[in-house]
PDB file of C-alpha atoms and ligand atoms in Angstrom:
ATOM      1  CA  MET X  65      38.519  52.473   7.478  1.00  0.00           C
ATOM      2  CA  LYS X  66      40.330  50.088   9.927  1.00  0.00           C
ATOM      3  CA  HIS X  67      37.182  49.208  11.384  1.00  0.00           C
ATOM      4  CA  MET X  68      35.689  48.465   8.083  1.00  0.00           C
ATOM      5  CA  ILE X  69      38.387  46.255   7.022  1.00  0.00           C
ATOM      6  CA  LEU X  70      38.417  44.254  10.272  1.00  0.00           C
ATOM      7  CA  GLY X  71      34.617  44.112   9.894  1.00  0.00           C
ATOM      8  CA  ALA X  72      35.196  42.510   6.459  1.00  0.00           C
ATOM      9  CA  MET X  73      37.675  40.139   7.443  1.00  0.00           C
ATOM     10  CA  VAL X  74      35.546  39.017  10.454  1.00  0.00           C
ATOM     11  CA  ALA X  75      32.570  38.329   7.997  1.00  0.00           C
ATOM     12  CA  ALA X  76      34.728  36.569   5.589  1.00  0.00           C
ATOM     13  CA  GLY X  77      36.163  34.454   8.285  1.00  0.00           C
ATOM     14  CA  MET X  78      32.768  33.683   9.667  1.00  0.00           C
ATOM     15  CA  MET X  79      31.317  32.746   6.274  1.00  0.00           C
ATOM     16  CA  ALA X  80      34.152  30.442   5.541  1.00  0.00           C
ATOM     17  CA  GLY X  81      33.700  28.794   8.958  1.00  0.00           C
ATOM     18  CA  ALA X  82      29.989  28.609   8.613  1.00  0.00           C
ATOM     19  CA  GLY X  83      30.477  27.020   5.109  1.00  0.00           C
ATOM     20  CA  VAL X  84      32.416  24.228   6.549  1.00  0.00           C
ATOM     21  CA  ALA X  85      30.243  23.686   9.476  1.00  0.00           C
ATOM     22  CA  VAL X  86      26.887  23.718   7.397  1.00  0.00           C
ATOM     23  CA  SER X  87      28.302  21.060   4.734  1.00  0.00           C
ATOM     24  CA  GLY X  88      29.445  18.594   7.564  1.00  0.00           C
ATOM     25  CA  GLU X  89      26.206  19.110   9.288  1.00  0.00           C
ATOM     26  CA  ALA X  90      24.563  18.476   6.012  1.00  0.00           C
ATOM     27  CA  GLU X  91      26.137  15.124   5.591  1.00  0.00           C
ATOM     28  CA  ASP X  92      25.491  14.215   9.357  1.00  0.00           C
ATOM     29  CA  LYS X  93      21.994  14.950   8.755  1.00  0.00           C
ATOM     30  CA  ALA X  94      21.853  12.655   5.593  1.00  0.00           C
ATOM     31  CA  ILE X  95      23.492   9.833   7.410  1.00  0.00           C
ATOM     32  CA  LYS X  96      20.980  10.124  10.265  1.00  0.00           C
ATOM     33  CA  ALA X  97      18.121  10.321   7.881  1.00  0.00           C
ATOM     34  CA  ARG X  98      18.988   7.004   6.107  1.00  0.00           C
ATOM     35  CA  GLN X  99      19.759   5.366   9.447  1.00  0.00           C
ATOM     36  CA  ALA X 100      16.282   6.431  10.588  1.00  0.00           C
ATOM     37  CA  VAL X 101      14.830   4.827   7.519  1.00  0.00           C
ATOM     38  CA  MET X 102      16.557   1.716   8.442  1.00  0.00           C
ATOM     39  CA  GLN X 103      15.263   1.860  12.003  1.00  0.00           C
ATOM     40  CA  LEU X 104      11.758   2.065  10.599  1.00  0.00           C
ATOM     41  CA  TYR X 105      12.409  -1.092   8.497  1.00  0.00           C
ATOM     42  CA  ALA X 106      13.853  -2.823  11.826  1.00  0.00           C
ATOM     43  CA  PHE X 107      11.038  -1.831  13.984  1.00  0.00           C
ATOM     44  CA  ASN X 108       8.279  -2.885  11.642  1.00  0.00           C
ATOM     45  CA  LEU X 109      10.092  -6.216  10.575  1.00  0.00           C
ATOM     46  CA  GLY X 110      10.603  -6.990  14.179  1.00  0.00           C
ATOM     47  CA  LYS X 111       6.903  -6.831  14.854  1.00  0.00           C
ATOM     48  CA  LEU X 112       6.323  -9.341  12.322  1.00  0.00           C
ATOM     49  CA  GLY X 113       9.414 -11.497  13.398  1.00  0.00           C
ATOM     50  CA  ALA X 114       7.917 -11.501  16.896  1.00  0.00           C
ATOM     51  CA  MET X 115       4.471 -12.756  15.658  1.00  0.00           C
ATOM     52  CA  VAL X 116       6.203 -15.500  13.658  1.00  0.00           C
ATOM     53  CA  LYS X 117       8.447 -16.642  16.838  1.00  0.00           C
ATOM     54  CA  GLY X 118       5.459 -16.487  18.983  1.00  0.00           C
ATOM     55  CA  GLU X 119       6.723 -13.705  21.110  1.00  0.00           C
ATOM     56  CA  MET X 120       3.785 -11.537  20.282  1.00  0.00           C
ATOM     57  CA  GLU X 121       0.150 -12.772  19.584  1.00  0.00           C
ATOM     58  CA  TYR X 122      -0.682 -12.690  15.912  1.00  0.00           C
ATOM     59  CA  ASN X 123      -3.102  -9.797  15.260  1.00  0.00           C
ATOM     60  CA  ALA X 124      -4.268  -9.119  11.623  1.00  0.00           C
ATOM     61  CA  ASP X 125      -4.420  -5.504  12.012  1.00  0.00           C
ATOM     62  CA  GLN X 126      -1.178  -5.116  13.815  1.00  0.00           C
ATOM     63  CA  ALA X 127       0.514  -7.375  11.148  1.00  0.00           C
ATOM     64  CA  LYS X 128      -1.037  -5.212   8.297  1.00  0.00           C
ATOM     65  CA  MET X 129       0.167  -2.076   9.930  1.00  0.00           C
ATOM     66  CA  ALA X 130       3.669  -3.095  10.142  1.00  0.00           C
ATOM     67  CA  ALA X 131       3.851  -4.640   6.663  1.00  0.00           C
ATOM     68  CA  ASP X 132       2.125  -1.480   5.262  1.00  0.00           C
ATOM     69  CA  ASN X 133       4.923   0.757   7.245  1.00  0.00           C
ATOM     70  CA  LEU X 134       7.582  -1.584   5.646  1.00  0.00           C
ATOM     71  CA  VAL X 135       6.140  -0.781   2.078  1.00  0.00           C
ATOM     72  CA  LYS X 136       5.840   2.808   3.021  1.00  0.00           C
ATOM     73  CA  ALA X 137       9.299   3.194   4.447  1.00  0.00           C
ATOM     74  CA  ALA X 138      10.780   1.361   1.501  1.00  0.00           C
ATOM     75  CA  SER X 139       9.040   3.991  -0.899  1.00  0.00           C
ATOM     76  CA  ILE X 140      10.703   7.013   0.827  1.00  0.00           C
ATOM     77  CA  SER X 141      13.062   8.461  -1.720  1.00  0.00           C
ATOM     78  CA  GLN X 142      16.652   8.039  -0.192  1.00  0.00           C
ATOM     79  CA  ASP X 143      18.286   9.935  -3.205  1.00  0.00           C
ATOM     80  CA  ALA X 144      19.249  12.961  -0.985  1.00  0.00           C
ATOM     81  CA  MET X 145      20.357  10.738   1.773  1.00  0.00           C
ATOM     82  CA  TRP X 146      23.450   9.313   0.375  1.00  0.00           C
ATOM     83  CA  PRO X 147      25.752  12.145  -0.511  1.00  0.00           C
ATOM     84  CA  GLU X 148      29.334  11.407  -1.805  1.00  0.00           C
ATOM     85  CA  GLY X 149      31.906  11.455   0.798  1.00  0.00           C
ATOM     86  CA  THR X 150      29.658   9.728   3.378  1.00  0.00           C
ATOM     87  CA  ALA X 151      31.143   6.270   3.231  1.00  0.00           C
ATOM     88  CA  ILE X 152      32.913   4.640   6.307  1.00  0.00           C
ATOM     89  CA  GLU X 153      36.054   4.914   4.130  1.00  0.00           C
ATOM     90  CA  ASP X 154      35.805   8.698   3.649  1.00  0.00           C
ATOM     91  CA  ALA X 155      37.626  11.143   5.704  1.00  0.00           C
ATOM     92  CA  GLY X 156      36.152  11.831   9.148  1.00  0.00           C
ATOM     93  CA  MET X 157      33.323   9.311   8.679  1.00  0.00           C
ATOM     94  CA  GLU X 158      34.506   6.620  11.174  1.00  0.00           C
ATOM     95  CA  GLY X 159      31.951   6.181  13.904  1.00  0.00           C
ATOM     96  CA  LYS X 160      29.302   8.015  11.929  1.00  0.00           C
ATOM     97  CA  THR X 161      28.314   5.552   9.151  1.00  0.00           C
ATOM     98  CA  TRP X 162      28.774   1.935   8.175  1.00  0.00           C
ATOM     99  CA  ALA X 163      27.950   2.498   4.622  1.00  0.00           C
ATOM    100  CA  LYS X 164      30.551   0.899   2.278  1.00  0.00           C
ATOM    101  CA  LYS X 165      32.199   2.930  -0.453  1.00  0.00           C
ATOM    102  CA  ASP X 166      31.296  -0.021  -2.779  1.00  0.00           C
ATOM    103  CA  ALA X 167      27.627   1.277  -2.656  1.00  0.00           C
ATOM    104  CA  TRP X 168      28.593   4.311  -4.776  1.00  0.00           C
ATOM    105  CA  THR X 169      31.238   2.707  -6.886  1.00  0.00           C
ATOM    106  CA  THR X 170      29.117  -0.177  -8.038  1.00  0.00           C
ATOM    107  CA  TYR X 171      25.911   2.034  -8.303  1.00  0.00           C
ATOM    108  CA  PRO X 172      23.197   0.988  -9.459  1.00  0.00           C
ATOM    109  CA  GLU X 173      23.739  -2.223  -7.605  1.00  0.00           C
ATOM    110  CA  VAL X 174      22.605  -0.888  -4.231  1.00  0.00           C
ATOM    111  CA  ALA X 175      19.355   0.573  -5.771  1.00  0.00           C
ATOM    112  CA  ASN X 176      18.644  -2.868  -7.179  1.00  0.00           C
ATOM    113  CA  LYS X 177      18.867  -4.398  -3.675  1.00  0.00           C
ATOM    114  CA  HIS X 178      16.548  -1.678  -2.618  1.00  0.00           C
ATOM    115  CA  LYS X 179      14.124  -2.718  -5.310  1.00  0.00           C
ATOM    116  CA  ASP X 180      14.442  -6.454  -3.838  1.00  0.00           C
ATOM    117  CA  LEU X 181      13.195  -4.959  -0.657  1.00  0.00           C
ATOM    118  CA  GLN X 182      10.426  -3.372  -2.128  1.00  0.00           C
ATOM    119  CA  ALA X 183       9.117  -6.321  -4.006  1.00  0.00           C
ATOM    120  CA  ALA X 184       9.684  -8.435  -0.773  1.00  0.00           C
ATOM    121  CA  ALA X 185       7.735  -5.986   1.292  1.00  0.00           C
ATOM    122  CA  ALA X 186       4.777  -5.747  -1.233  1.00  0.00           C
ATOM    123  CA  LYS X 187       4.600  -9.604  -0.890  1.00  0.00           C
ATOM    124  CA  MET X 188       4.571  -9.240   2.980  1.00  0.00           C
ATOM    125  CA  ALA X 189       1.724  -6.692   2.728  1.00  0.00           C
ATOM    126  CA  ASP X 190      -0.252  -9.065   0.638  1.00  0.00           C
ATOM    127  CA  ALA X 191       0.327 -11.835   3.086  1.00  0.00           C
ATOM    128  CA  ALA X 192       0.398 -10.190   6.551  1.00  0.00           C
ATOM    129  CA  GLY X 193      -3.421 -10.227   7.018  1.00  0.00           C
ATOM    130  CA  GLY X 194      -3.609 -13.903   6.497  1.00  0.00           C
ATOM    131  CA  GLY X 195      -2.344 -15.332   9.689  1.00  0.00           C
ATOM    132  CA  VAL X 196       1.198 -16.395  11.002  1.00  0.00           C
ATOM    133  CA  ASP X 197       1.845 -19.034   8.394  1.00  0.00           C
ATOM    134  CA  ALA X 198       1.264 -16.511   5.636  1.00  0.00           C
ATOM    135  CA  ILE X 199       3.779 -14.034   7.264  1.00  0.00           C
ATOM    136  CA  LYS X 200       6.207 -17.023   7.842  1.00  0.00           C
ATOM    137  CA  GLY X 201       5.959 -17.470   4.007  1.00  0.00           C
ATOM    138  CA  ALA X 202       6.891 -13.926   3.345  1.00  0.00           C
ATOM    139  CA  ILE X 203       9.401 -12.940   5.971  1.00  0.00           C
ATOM    140  CA  GLY X 204      12.341 -14.930   4.521  1.00  0.00           C
ATOM    141  CA  GLY X 205      12.156 -12.628   1.340  1.00  0.00           C
ATOM    142  CA  VAL X 206      12.146  -9.496   3.512  1.00  0.00           C
ATOM    143  CA  GLY X 207      14.926 -10.613   5.814  1.00  0.00           C
ATOM    144  CA  GLY X 208      16.853 -11.877   2.939  1.00  0.00           C
ATOM    145  CA  SER X 209      16.593  -8.586   1.038  1.00  0.00           C
ATOM    146  CA  CYS X 210      17.990  -6.779   4.150  1.00  0.00           C
ATOM    147  CA  LYS X 211      20.800  -9.282   4.449  1.00  0.00           C
ATOM    148  CA  GLY X 212      21.640  -9.199   0.767  1.00  0.00           C
ATOM    149  CA  CYS X 213      22.045  -5.455   0.874  1.00  0.00           C
ATOM    150  CA  HIS X 214      23.996  -5.372   4.343  1.00  0.00           C
ATOM    151  CA  GLU X 215      26.412  -8.276   3.029  1.00  0.00           C
ATOM    152  CA  LYS X 216      27.703  -6.115   0.350  1.00  0.00           C
ATOM    153  CA  PHE X 217      27.185  -2.561   1.340  1.00  0.00           C
ATOM    154  CA  ARG X 218      27.127  -2.319   5.131  1.00  0.00           C
ATOM    155  CA  ALA X 219      30.383  -2.759   7.279  1.00  0.00           C
ATOM    156  CA  PRO X 220      29.913  -4.766  10.463  1.00  0.00           C
ATOM    157  CA  ARG X 221      29.159  -2.508  13.458  1.00  0.00           C
ATOM    158  CA  ASN X 222      31.878  -3.102  16.404  1.00  0.00           C
TER     159      ASN X 222
HETATM  160  C1  HEC R 547      19.593  -1.205  -0.438  1.00  0.00           C
HETATM  161  C2  HEC R 547      20.510  -1.589   0.697  1.00  0.00           C
HETATM  162  C3  HEC R 547      19.921  -1.889   2.119  1.00  0.00           C
HETATM  163  C4  HEC R 547      18.677  -2.563   2.349  1.00  0.00           C
HETATM  164  C5  HEC R 547      17.716  -3.170   1.333  1.00  0.00           C
HETATM  165  C6  HEC R 547      18.499  -2.589   3.810  1.00  0.00           C
HETATM  166  N1  HEC R 547      19.575  -1.845   4.314  1.00  0.00           N
HETATM  167 FE1  HEC R 547      19.774  -1.630   6.331  1.00  0.00          FE
HETATM  168  N2  HEC R 547      21.563  -0.652   5.908  1.00  0.00           N
HETATM  169  C7  HEC R 547      22.150  -0.401   4.837  1.00  0.00           C
HETATM  170  C8  HEC R 547      23.306   0.417   4.895  1.00  0.00           C
HETATM  171  C9  HEC R 547      24.142   0.614   3.851  1.00  0.00           C
HETATM  172  C10 HEC R 547      23.402   0.769   6.203  1.00  0.00           C
HETATM  173  C11 HEC R 547      24.484   1.655   6.945  1.00  0.00           C
HETATM  174  C12 HEC R 547      24.063   2.968   6.778  1.00  0.00           C
HETATM  175  C13 HEC R 547      24.999   4.094   7.573  1.00  0.00           C
HETATM  176  O1  HEC R 547      25.371   3.797   8.653  1.00  0.00           O
HETATM  177  O2  HEC R 547      25.051   4.970   7.105  1.00  0.00           O
HETATM  178  C14 HEC R 547      22.246  -0.104   7.015  1.00  0.00           C
HETATM  179  C15 HEC R 547      21.979   0.198   8.326  1.00  0.00           C
HETATM  180  C16 HEC R 547      21.091  -0.599   9.063  1.00  0.00           C
HETATM  181  C17 HEC R 547      20.627  -0.469  10.457  1.00  0.00           C
HETATM  182  C18 HEC R 547      21.537   0.437  11.463  1.00  0.00           C
HETATM  183  C19 HEC R 547      20.949   1.786  11.449  1.00  0.00           C
HETATM  184  C20 HEC R 547      21.473   2.776  12.389  1.00  0.00           C
HETATM  185  O3  HEC R 547      20.815   3.326  13.105  1.00  0.00           O
HETATM  186  O4  HEC R 547      22.801   2.915  12.284  1.00  0.00           O
HETATM  187  C21 HEC R 547      19.596  -1.208  10.816  1.00  0.00           C
HETATM  188  C22 HEC R 547      18.964  -1.528  11.941  1.00  0.00           C
HETATM  189  C23 HEC R 547      19.127  -1.873   9.420  1.00  0.00           C
HETATM  190  N3  HEC R 547      20.016  -1.337   8.315  1.00  0.00           N
HETATM  191  C24 HEC R 547      18.130  -2.639   9.169  1.00  0.00           C
HETATM  192  C25 HEC R 547      17.706  -2.948   7.988  1.00  0.00           C
HETATM  193  C26 HEC R 547      16.524  -3.811   7.806  1.00  0.00           C
HETATM  194  C27 HEC R 547      15.560  -4.489   8.889  1.00  0.00           C
HETATM  195  C28 HEC R 547      16.434  -4.064   6.383  1.00  0.00           C
HETATM  196  C29 HEC R 547      15.246  -4.841   5.682  1.00  0.00           C
HETATM  197  C30 HEC R 547      13.942  -4.658   5.990  1.00  0.00           C
HETATM  198  C31 HEC R 547      17.379  -3.357   5.673  1.00  0.00           C
HETATM  199  N4  HEC R 547      18.277  -2.700   6.735  1.00  0.00           N
HETATM  200  C32 HEC R 547      17.480  -3.266   4.349  1.00  0.00           C
HETATM  201  C33 HEC R 547      21.816  -0.881   3.562  1.00  0.00           C
HETATM  202  C34 HEC R 547      20.393  -1.673   3.396  1.00  0.00           C
END
């Protein structure tokens, strides 16, 4: 009997502990996933930027690949990557995320900023195969859409 009660208490304690650990872990994973999408944006926009700056020789296939990747990355649904309680202002979030609470409280403004990026990325995909000047014409729109969202919804890092 004593053994059973102890066993039940241990099991209950483990479950409570596991519950806390799992939810924190789930939040961390969601944050990492959205940051990973951002890294995909940055990597592919970086390729196009390097061609514009002449740091990388223009190559139509490479340019199209980067622009298509941008379109694809921007079409990934991020709905599950922004759970409540994962803003930089939330408890325990410092050093994990730089997303501002305003992204949640002013919703759907952040979703509209995401649509701006999707539209700009589509224009880039149309332009990218047409030479450096065509990329130059489209890159401001993409960069502007990143900046437009960051200015409102991302806290400065460091
Ligand atoms: C709809 C809003 C939005 C758009 C559009 C957007 N970002 Fe972000 N970005 C954010 C937010 C919010 C964060 C902070 C995420 C976090 O730390 O949880 C972020 C973080 C980042 C980071 C840091 C990722 C990390 O590893 O911590 C990079 C790099 C980045 N964005 C690049 C870009 C680029 C490049 C574009 C445009 C092609 C872009 N973002 C478009 C909102 C956006």
